[in-house]
XYZ file of C-alpha atoms in Angstrom:
598
model
C 116.475 183.649 45.175
C 115.988 187.922 45.740
C 118.854 188.294 43.484
C 118.183 185.428 40.557
C 114.515 187.233 40.755
C 115.926 191.099 40.627
C 118.421 190.099 37.801
C 114.645 187.915 35.618
C 112.551 191.550 36.331
C 115.889 193.588 35.412
C 116.632 191.769 31.863
C 112.786 191.614 31.470
C 112.280 195.487 31.634
C 115.523 195.639 29.499
C 113.729 193.428 26.619
C 110.982 195.276 26.837
C 112.419 199.006 26.568
C 114.854 197.633 23.578
C 111.639 196.561 21.224
C 111.483 199.372 18.373
C 109.681 201.948 18.906
C 107.555 201.359 15.786
C 105.274 199.049 17.619
C 107.017 195.676 16.444
C 104.184 193.660 16.502
C 102.031 196.289 14.744
C 99.547 194.475 11.710
C 101.395 197.626 9.687
C 104.906 196.988 10.460
C 104.308 193.060 9.785
C 102.199 194.164 6.459
C 105.718 196.668 5.340
C 107.765 193.195 6.387
C 105.902 191.239 4.096
C 106.070 193.743 1.075
C 110.231 194.753 1.991
C 109.959 190.558 2.228
C 109.136 190.040 -1.714
C 111.404 192.700 -2.890
C 114.571 191.867 -2.123
C 113.170 188.978 -5.106
C 112.042 191.559 -7.909
C 113.744 191.428 -10.708
C 115.227 195.034 -10.339
C 118.344 195.271 -8.621
C 117.144 198.887 -7.355
C 114.394 197.631 -5.762
C 116.160 194.552 -4.245
C 119.373 197.015 -2.259
C 116.470 199.449 -1.590
C 114.167 196.820 0.138
C 117.821 194.902 1.649
C 119.035 198.434 2.936
C 115.111 199.443 5.003
C 115.280 195.790 5.586
C 119.228 196.448 8.011
C 117.683 199.913 9.151
C 114.283 197.887 10.921
C 116.746 195.557 12.391
C 115.598 193.230 15.733
C 111.751 194.026 14.621
C 112.498 191.852 11.562
C 114.079 188.936 12.435
C 111.301 186.990 12.754
C 109.890 187.282 8.707
C 113.500 187.313 7.539
C 114.520 184.436 9.893
C 111.155 182.448 7.883
C 111.813 183.284 4.863
C 115.814 182.083 4.778
C 114.032 179.228 3.388
C 111.942 180.757 0.629
C 111.016 179.597 -2.308
C 113.029 182.199 -4.007
C 117.512 181.511 -4.355
C 117.583 185.716 -4.226
C 115.250 185.997 -0.703
C 116.698 183.050 1.067
C 120.377 183.940 0.653
C 119.514 188.352 1.162
C 117.547 187.255 4.072
C 119.817 185.037 5.064
C 122.690 188.161 4.522
C 120.100 190.591 6.212
C 120.698 187.980 9.797
C 123.867 187.348 9.508
C 125.123 191.089 10.018
C 122.218 191.666 12.212
C 123.648 193.321 16.171
C 121.814 191.123 17.994
C 122.236 192.322 21.873
C 123.312 188.946 23.724
C 124.858 190.773 26.535
C 122.890 193.517 29.448
C 124.241 195.262 31.357
C 122.671 193.187 34.451
C 124.308 190.218 33.194
C 126.711 188.862 35.874
C 130.303 189.002 34.472
C 130.972 185.802 33.503
C 128.136 185.666 31.275
C 129.624 188.564 29.337
C 133.191 186.738 29.118
C 130.893 184.252 27.866
C 129.737 185.659 25.489
C 132.074 187.518 23.645
C 131.940 187.652 20.164
C 129.513 184.820 20.022
C 128.401 185.953 16.464
C 131.197 185.368 15.481
C 132.030 181.443 16.597
C 131.399 178.802 14.797
C 128.350 176.441 15.474
C 129.991 174.092 17.908
C 131.815 176.844 19.889
C 128.260 179.237 20.592
C 126.805 175.579 21.450
C 129.769 175.035 24.094
C 128.936 178.650 24.831
C 125.249 178.013 25.492
C 126.528 174.412 27.623
C 128.913 177.379 29.503
C 125.573 179.839 29.993
C 123.826 176.409 31.565
C 125.675 175.282 33.586
C 126.097 178.731 35.452
C 125.280 178.288 38.992
C 121.975 179.508 40.353
C 120.717 179.967 37.052
C 122.366 183.132 36.847
C 123.090 182.262 32.845
C 119.088 182.059 32.990
C 118.293 185.720 30.730
C 120.706 184.958 28.020
C 119.654 181.964 26.832
C 116.122 183.682 26.319
C 117.875 185.651 24.441
C 119.697 182.916 22.929
C 116.493 181.219 22.179
C 114.974 183.295 20.544
C 117.574 185.312 18.432
C 120.792 182.239 17.503
C 120.111 181.962 14.270
C 120.703 178.370 13.926
C 117.514 176.154 14.839
C 119.416 173.601 16.649
C 121.290 176.357 19.185
C 117.985 177.396 20.101
C 116.297 174.647 21.065
C 119.252 173.755 23.014
C 119.352 176.952 24.270
C 115.731 176.518 24.946
C 115.972 173.232 26.673
C 118.805 174.727 29.234
C 116.227 177.699 30.267
C 113.609 174.505 30.667
C 116.247 172.844 33.279
C 116.293 175.375 35.416
C 113.865 174.441 38.687
C 112.846 177.943 40.307
C 110.687 176.986 43.507
C 109.414 179.621 44.837
C 106.215 181.499 43.323
C 107.884 184.817 43.318
C 110.461 182.986 41.211
C 108.553 181.771 38.240
C 107.290 184.756 37.935
C 109.962 186.637 37.240
C 111.500 183.889 34.905
C 107.317 183.002 32.842
C 107.290 187.440 32.362
C 110.989 186.842 31.731
C 110.351 184.172 28.308
C 107.215 186.210 27.832
C 108.879 189.595 27.332
C 112.077 188.236 25.648
C 110.368 185.419 23.395
C 107.583 188.022 21.958
C 105.572 186.937 19.011
C 108.359 183.988 17.814
C 106.394 181.336 15.751
C 109.964 179.368 16.041
C 110.095 176.409 18.065
C 112.433 177.169 20.191
C 110.632 180.318 21.685
C 106.811 177.928 21.746
C 108.408 175.272 24.246
C 109.777 177.840 26.081
C 106.586 179.566 26.708
C 104.898 176.623 27.379
C 107.536 175.483 29.674
C 106.325 178.951 31.539
C 103.035 177.996 31.889
C 103.654 174.201 33.237
C 105.892 176.070 35.706
C 101.977 177.754 37.151
C 99.793 174.294 36.085
C 101.959 171.223 35.344
C 99.241 169.058 34.820
C 97.420 171.203 32.369
C 100.253 171.253 30.482
C 101.102 168.060 29.767
C 98.910 167.908 26.261
C 100.890 170.703 25.111
C 103.840 169.309 25.429
C 102.418 165.680 23.824
C 101.465 167.496 20.699
C 104.681 169.781 21.153
C 107.264 166.439 22.252
C 105.524 164.443 18.915
C 105.978 167.452 16.439
C 109.709 167.173 16.861
C 110.263 163.223 16.723
C 108.241 164.013 13.732
C 110.637 167.068 12.505
C 113.679 164.811 13.464
C 114.551 162.529 10.399
C 113.096 165.004 7.474
C 115.006 168.250 8.665
C 119.219 167.710 9.923
C 119.502 171.748 10.268
C 116.078 171.628 12.126
C 116.586 168.829 14.521
C 118.837 166.422 15.514
C 118.514 163.120 17.890
C 120.246 164.586 20.605
C 117.274 167.490 20.798
C 114.651 164.645 20.966
C 116.420 162.763 23.554
C 116.939 165.735 25.641
C 112.988 166.923 25.528
C 112.400 162.729 26.061
C 114.331 163.828 29.172
C 113.089 166.331 29.858
C 109.284 164.925 29.475
C 110.662 161.904 32.211
C 111.816 164.165 35.000
C 108.460 166.067 34.619
C 106.253 163.266 34.911
C 108.758 162.115 37.495
C 108.033 164.885 39.268
C 104.031 164.638 38.614
C 104.586 160.743 40.668
C 103.459 159.537 36.504
C 105.451 157.194 36.215
C 103.864 154.384 33.419
C 103.714 157.471 31.561
C 107.380 158.259 32.171
C 108.413 154.751 30.816
C 107.082 154.854 27.865
C 109.551 157.777 27.069
C 112.317 155.570 28.454
C 111.599 153.341 25.907
C 112.045 156.170 23.460
C 115.012 156.457 25.041
C 116.205 152.692 25.347
C 115.477 152.784 21.698
C 117.475 155.400 20.029
C 120.336 154.959 18.342
C 123.159 156.408 20.433
C 126.727 157.220 19.126
C 129.630 157.079 20.649
C 131.156 155.737 24.008
C 130.803 158.805 26.294
C 127.480 159.668 24.936
C 126.353 155.694 25.717
C 127.248 156.015 29.533
C 125.468 159.473 30.166
C 122.902 158.410 28.842
C 122.631 154.750 30.581
C 123.738 156.346 33.921
C 120.528 158.720 34.096
C 118.698 156.087 33.235
C 120.276 154.080 35.799
C 119.522 157.057 38.869
C 115.782 157.071 37.640
C 115.848 153.008 37.689
C 114.782 152.379 34.699
C 116.566 149.287 34.898
C 114.951 147.673 32.324
C 115.785 150.411 29.746
C 119.201 150.345 30.794
C 119.764 145.954 30.350
C 118.133 147.432 26.912
C 119.748 149.873 25.327
C 123.405 148.263 27.642
C 122.730 144.999 26.072
C 123.628 146.060 22.501
C 126.473 147.384 22.628
C 127.677 144.961 25.260
C 126.842 142.121 22.837
C 128.258 143.906 19.529
C 131.858 143.932 21.637
C 131.912 143.243 25.081
C 131.600 146.819 25.621
C 134.299 149.198 26.931
C 134.967 148.366 30.572
C 133.231 151.768 32.172
C 129.421 149.917 30.336
C 130.215 146.887 31.808
C 130.160 147.885 35.236
C 127.199 150.305 34.314
C 125.428 146.931 33.137
C 126.636 145.610 37.254
C 125.191 148.358 38.644
C 121.679 147.869 37.624
C 122.090 144.035 37.685
C 122.816 144.310 41.364
C 119.876 146.270 41.997
C 118.280 144.184 39.694
C 119.063 141.558 42.498
C 120.681 139.906 39.879
C 124.236 138.590 42.215
C 125.871 136.419 39.364
C 125.163 138.303 36.305
C 126.363 141.611 38.644
C 129.967 139.887 39.192
C 129.915 138.320 36.074
C 129.532 141.355 34.287
C 131.482 143.520 36.921
C 135.013 140.514 36.149
C 134.100 142.351 32.625
C 134.525 145.725 33.241
C 137.578 144.825 35.176
C 139.287 142.715 32.544
C 138.415 145.682 30.020
C 139.961 148.716 32.484
C 143.733 147.199 31.128
C 147.296 147.927 32.234
C 147.050 151.640 32.729
C 146.370 153.332 35.474
C 145.235 156.802 33.046
C 142.800 154.796 32.486
C 141.665 152.958 35.968
C 141.685 155.406 38.013
C 139.134 157.169 36.041
C 136.988 154.517 36.687
C 137.928 153.938 40.111
C 136.225 158.258 40.802
C 133.704 157.158 38.535
C 132.781 153.625 40.585
C 133.613 155.396 43.689
C 130.805 158.314 43.140
C 127.607 156.292 42.327
C 128.188 154.334 45.176
C 130.098 151.254 44.201
C 132.489 151.133 46.358
C 134.007 147.640 45.976
C 134.159 147.924 42.555
C 136.229 151.404 43.048
C 138.155 149.729 45.720
C 139.426 146.803 43.420
C 139.972 149.215 40.938
C 141.794 151.775 42.802
C 144.363 148.453 44.503
C 144.856 147.352 41.101
C 146.222 151.515 40.900
C 148.537 151.068 43.163
C 150.005 147.748 41.628
C 150.860 149.273 38.790
C 152.068 152.282 39.494
C 155.606 152.551 41.976
C 154.783 154.107 44.603
C 156.524 157.505 44.079
C 154.462 157.794 41.022
C 151.662 160.715 41.194
C 148.883 158.289 39.256
C 150.518 155.813 42.814
C 150.359 158.582 45.229
C 147.092 160.116 43.890
C 144.780 156.793 44.125
C 145.798 156.253 47.228
C 145.274 159.270 48.924
C 141.547 159.117 47.139
C 141.169 155.914 48.269
C 142.571 156.379 51.966
C 139.366 159.063 52.159
C 137.164 157.157 50.706
C 137.834 153.701 53.002
C 137.449 156.898 55.744
C 134.351 157.820 54.344
C 132.688 154.081 53.937
C 134.090 153.715 57.881
C 136.933 151.337 57.425
C 139.414 153.823 59.187
C 142.079 151.385 59.254
C 142.495 149.677 56.099
C 142.153 154.082 54.911
C 145.373 153.982 57.565
C 147.165 151.014 55.496
C 146.720 152.734 52.294
C 148.606 156.395 53.431
C 151.094 154.059 55.765
C 153.891 153.295 52.772
C 153.415 156.648 51.741
C 154.584 158.320 54.658
C 157.189 156.109 55.255
C 158.405 156.617 51.034
C 157.746 160.572 51.964
C 160.116 160.063 55.517
C 163.072 157.746 52.977
C 162.615 160.416 49.915
C 162.360 163.927 51.163
C 162.906 165.037 46.391
C 159.444 163.392 46.613
C 157.722 165.885 49.426
C 157.672 169.226 46.313
C 156.566 166.706 44.106
C 153.478 166.057 46.493
C 152.687 168.998 47.071
C 152.918 170.039 42.941
C 150.742 166.877 42.880
C 147.757 167.461 45.416
C 148.285 171.759 46.367
C 146.934 171.613 49.987
C 148.634 168.141 51.509
C 151.477 167.928 52.498
C 153.996 165.339 54.747
C 152.689 166.907 57.734
C 148.719 166.615 56.754
C 149.205 162.989 54.817
C 150.690 161.732 58.441
C 148.481 163.295 60.171
C 145.283 162.318 58.203
C 146.771 158.462 59.335
C 146.869 158.589 62.768
C 143.310 160.484 62.140
C 142.651 157.199 60.941
C 144.042 155.150 63.405
C 142.330 157.611 65.739
C 138.597 156.473 64.465
C 139.257 153.052 63.976
C 140.556 152.494 67.751
C 137.475 154.741 68.914
C 135.151 152.528 66.718
C 136.927 149.654 69.396
C 135.945 151.372 71.774
C 140.035 151.647 72.403
C 139.745 155.646 73.942
C 144.002 154.976 75.088
C 144.813 154.139 71.842
C 142.451 156.672 70.168
C 144.153 160.070 72.597
C 147.449 158.298 71.977
C 146.630 158.812 67.473
C 145.121 162.222 68.477
C 147.666 163.605 69.941
C 150.534 162.073 66.975
C 147.380 163.032 64.424
C 147.430 166.609 65.468
C 151.587 167.308 66.632
C 151.559 166.495 62.901
C 149.494 169.271 61.213
C 147.362 171.148 63.763
C 144.857 172.821 61.305
C 143.315 170.112 59.906
C 139.681 170.375 61.183
C 138.708 167.057 61.766
C 141.777 166.187 64.218
C 140.380 169.174 66.204
C 136.691 167.671 66.318
C 137.521 164.817 67.642
C 140.033 165.682 70.022
C 136.505 168.420 71.461
C 134.314 164.813 71.374
C 137.650 163.201 73.198
C 135.127 160.941 76.270
C 136.303 161.724 79.215
C 138.632 163.942 78.457
C 140.439 165.033 81.762
C 140.100 169.517 82.491
C 144.413 169.355 80.775
C 142.662 167.762 76.833
C 140.358 169.928 77.780
C 141.253 173.820 77.395
C 144.513 172.350 75.171
C 141.771 171.305 72.609
C 139.995 175.129 73.515
C 143.437 176.985 72.800
C 143.755 174.688 69.180
C 140.507 175.457 67.801
C 140.609 179.203 69.100
C 143.675 179.146 67.204
C 143.149 177.744 64.038
C 138.768 179.760 64.241
C 141.892 182.795 64.414
C 143.943 181.636 61.733
C 140.350 180.599 59.116
C 139.429 184.445 59.823
C 142.243 185.805 58.238
C 142.354 184.031 55.458
C 138.727 185.163 54.673
C 139.802 188.509 55.779
C 142.521 188.288 53.357
C 141.292 186.577 50.358
C 137.665 189.458 50.629
C 140.444 192.068 50.397
C 142.273 190.646 47.763
C 139.550 188.803 45.281
C 138.966 192.651 43.631
C 142.061 192.997 42.322
C 142.674 189.455 41.099
C 142.091 190.523 37.005
C 143.636 186.913 34.868
C 139.991 184.895 34.969
C 141.912 181.600 36.035
C 143.027 183.479 39.355
C 140.357 184.631 39.536
C 138.485 181.252 39.938
C 141.394 179.763 42.092
C 140.658 183.149 44.983
C 137.437 182.756 44.945
C 137.861 178.823 45.396
C 140.575 179.207 48.720
C 138.504 182.115 49.972
C 134.952 179.821 50.378
C 137.084 177.208 51.534
C 138.552 178.789 54.250
C 134.766 180.252 55.507
C 133.105 176.527 55.224
C 136.818 175.222 57.193
C 135.910 178.526 59.391
C 131.996 177.171 59.748
C 132.611 172.991 59.366
C 135.157 174.067 62.459
C 133.152 176.263 64.602
C 130.197 174.008 63.693
C 130.941 170.778 65.488
C 132.922 172.173 68.244
C 132.168 175.991 69.713
C 131.979 180.238 69.255
C 130.420 181.881 67.527
C 127.809 179.780 65.408
C 126.032 182.639 64.527
C 129.366 184.061 62.407
C 129.499 180.622 61.074
C 126.790 180.383 59.895
C 126.985 183.242 58.409
C 130.189 182.386 56.343
C 129.119 178.624 55.692
C 126.163 180.863 53.400
C 129.117 183.236 52.259
C 130.720 179.554 50.585
C 127.586 178.656 49.436
C 126.997 182.279 47.389
C 130.515 181.608 46.760
C 130.328 177.839 44.733
C 127.088 177.272 44.864
C 127.803 173.594 43.577
C 129.633 172.282 46.840
C 128.045 169.839 48.389
C 129.956 169.206 50.941
C 129.246 173.418 52.120
C 125.240 172.468 52.248
C 126.501 169.729 55.005
C 128.413 172.456 57.337
C 125.641 174.985 56.745
C 123.128 171.304 57.971
C 125.745 170.719 60.410
C 126.348 174.598 61.700
C 121.595 174.979 62.016
C 122.325 171.431 64.065
C 124.577 173.031 66.730
C 122.497 176.045 67.106
C 119.479 174.147 67.888
C 117.197 174.480 64.215
C 117.249 171.459 63.186
C 114.403 171.979 60.512
C 116.908 174.428 58.528
C 119.853 171.271 59.746
C 117.376 168.740 58.033
C 116.310 171.153 55.203
C 119.944 171.562 54.283
C 121.506 168.515 54.822
C 118.678 166.628 52.493
C 119.668 169.280 50.399
C 123.427 168.495 50.434
C 122.291 164.592 50.215
C 120.406 164.584 46.666
C 124.131 166.081 45.401
C 126.132 164.007 46.869
C 123.890 160.734 47.680
C 126.712 158.363 48.120
C 128.541 160.222 51.044
C 128.408 157.804 53.756
C 128.842 161.126 56.236
C 126.554 162.941 54.691
C 123.615 160.287 55.432
C 125.380 160.196 58.078
C 124.469 163.569 59.371
C 121.253 164.029 58.037
C 120.109 160.473 60.673
C 121.613 162.530 63.650
C 119.668 165.354 62.463
C 116.283 163.985 61.655
C 116.257 161.130 65.033
C 117.096 164.730 66.775
C 114.646 166.070 65.036
């Protein structure tokens, strides 16, 4: 958080320093700008050229008035204003921007509107708000009204928690927006006030959103259905945070009534409504598309999920069956649906889709192997370990029979080989035996698992927790844990040294992921067994610094704090992990453990 606050303050200071020395917002300059813009339409060519030259020299201080002049009734003034705006050098990047922000904005002015829209989305997707200062600049100086509003909404989606972070963001917004009267700038100024007074700004938001809603059908270059929809969504989430659900329902109704184009957009909107429990609105929206032509498979499943949540079991079963039938006879189409259903916690439907993929593709096919592995991990997460092992067993046997598949498997998974998959199968058998209190079978399967892969952290943790372990087992386990921890530390050190020397962006991303993974592996092992817990916490935080959106890394951090005895921190970070991945059985069980302990 401190790094982000520093970035905001530096960006605000840099914007302030870049303000033209001629007092950009002084009445004298404003009068001069008005005169020069009027002269752009002079009958005298020389006067027009001279005025254009002076406006070029004034630069950014003329941006707002030139932007307004684009729509001037005088065609000559409008054309010259547009030319000046296109030619104006906009400081999209700052020395304080992270490297990835500078990469995203490289050549921004020369890109098409569609490409710039994609760059705005990339900035908004950056972890820890690293793209926020750049998005503020885009909202302020982007000549397209639509893109400026898109950038503003991206800023508004960022939710600072600490007061210092809020103050820093407000300062950045106010300095960057200046006196701009554009809608995007006004939205951000009101958003800044909302961070301090969320209830007091509700009337202002109602006014702004109503104005945008009225503007949208009148001006395609100033607003769009997507902009209006995103404003509705933002207001819904804002009202829900204020515990004003009845008011939020009115905006959810408006979203459900919108004419949404495209299958992907429809499904995404339905998911958004489901996640906020607006089930009646989902039935209204999804029903329109399903009634037309039976609807796409995933939309039928989303409707089934809604009906299930409403207790309409018969209708839910009918819709889910229709979704299954619509998934088709291609593994390529069923596999992504199965993973989406898993991610939404609809495990029975996901399992049915995964098993259909296994029927559609032979054992050595990549879709079969991939689905088999993903299905086994899902079954393990919902504590169906016997079934998880059974799903992996045919793959293990085929790998033993067909060595040519081994290399193909490693290309498919990168982090998995025959030994590690065998280890997972034995581990699942061990956990199934434990659930039945068959401790002898549990111990035997763990022996088989560690013989295959002595670096499977879950196996080492299970060995450490073995009920009624004798001294020989304890000593063996301690030696294996120490060896694995030492190997992880070595890989962390190697990744830390390699990373600064890696140049190409894709390779850097891979190295970053590897570095974060090894930090997390060490922390998860030590947090669940024995060793230097303070070092484990430090590396766990490092993995989160490297990959802030990895929910499993917060799960690890919480476990480390639990072992250290800091139950408040354990519950806090585990709650965040569950918020990021609400349908993970393992994460929910761990949260209950920590809450019960506290």
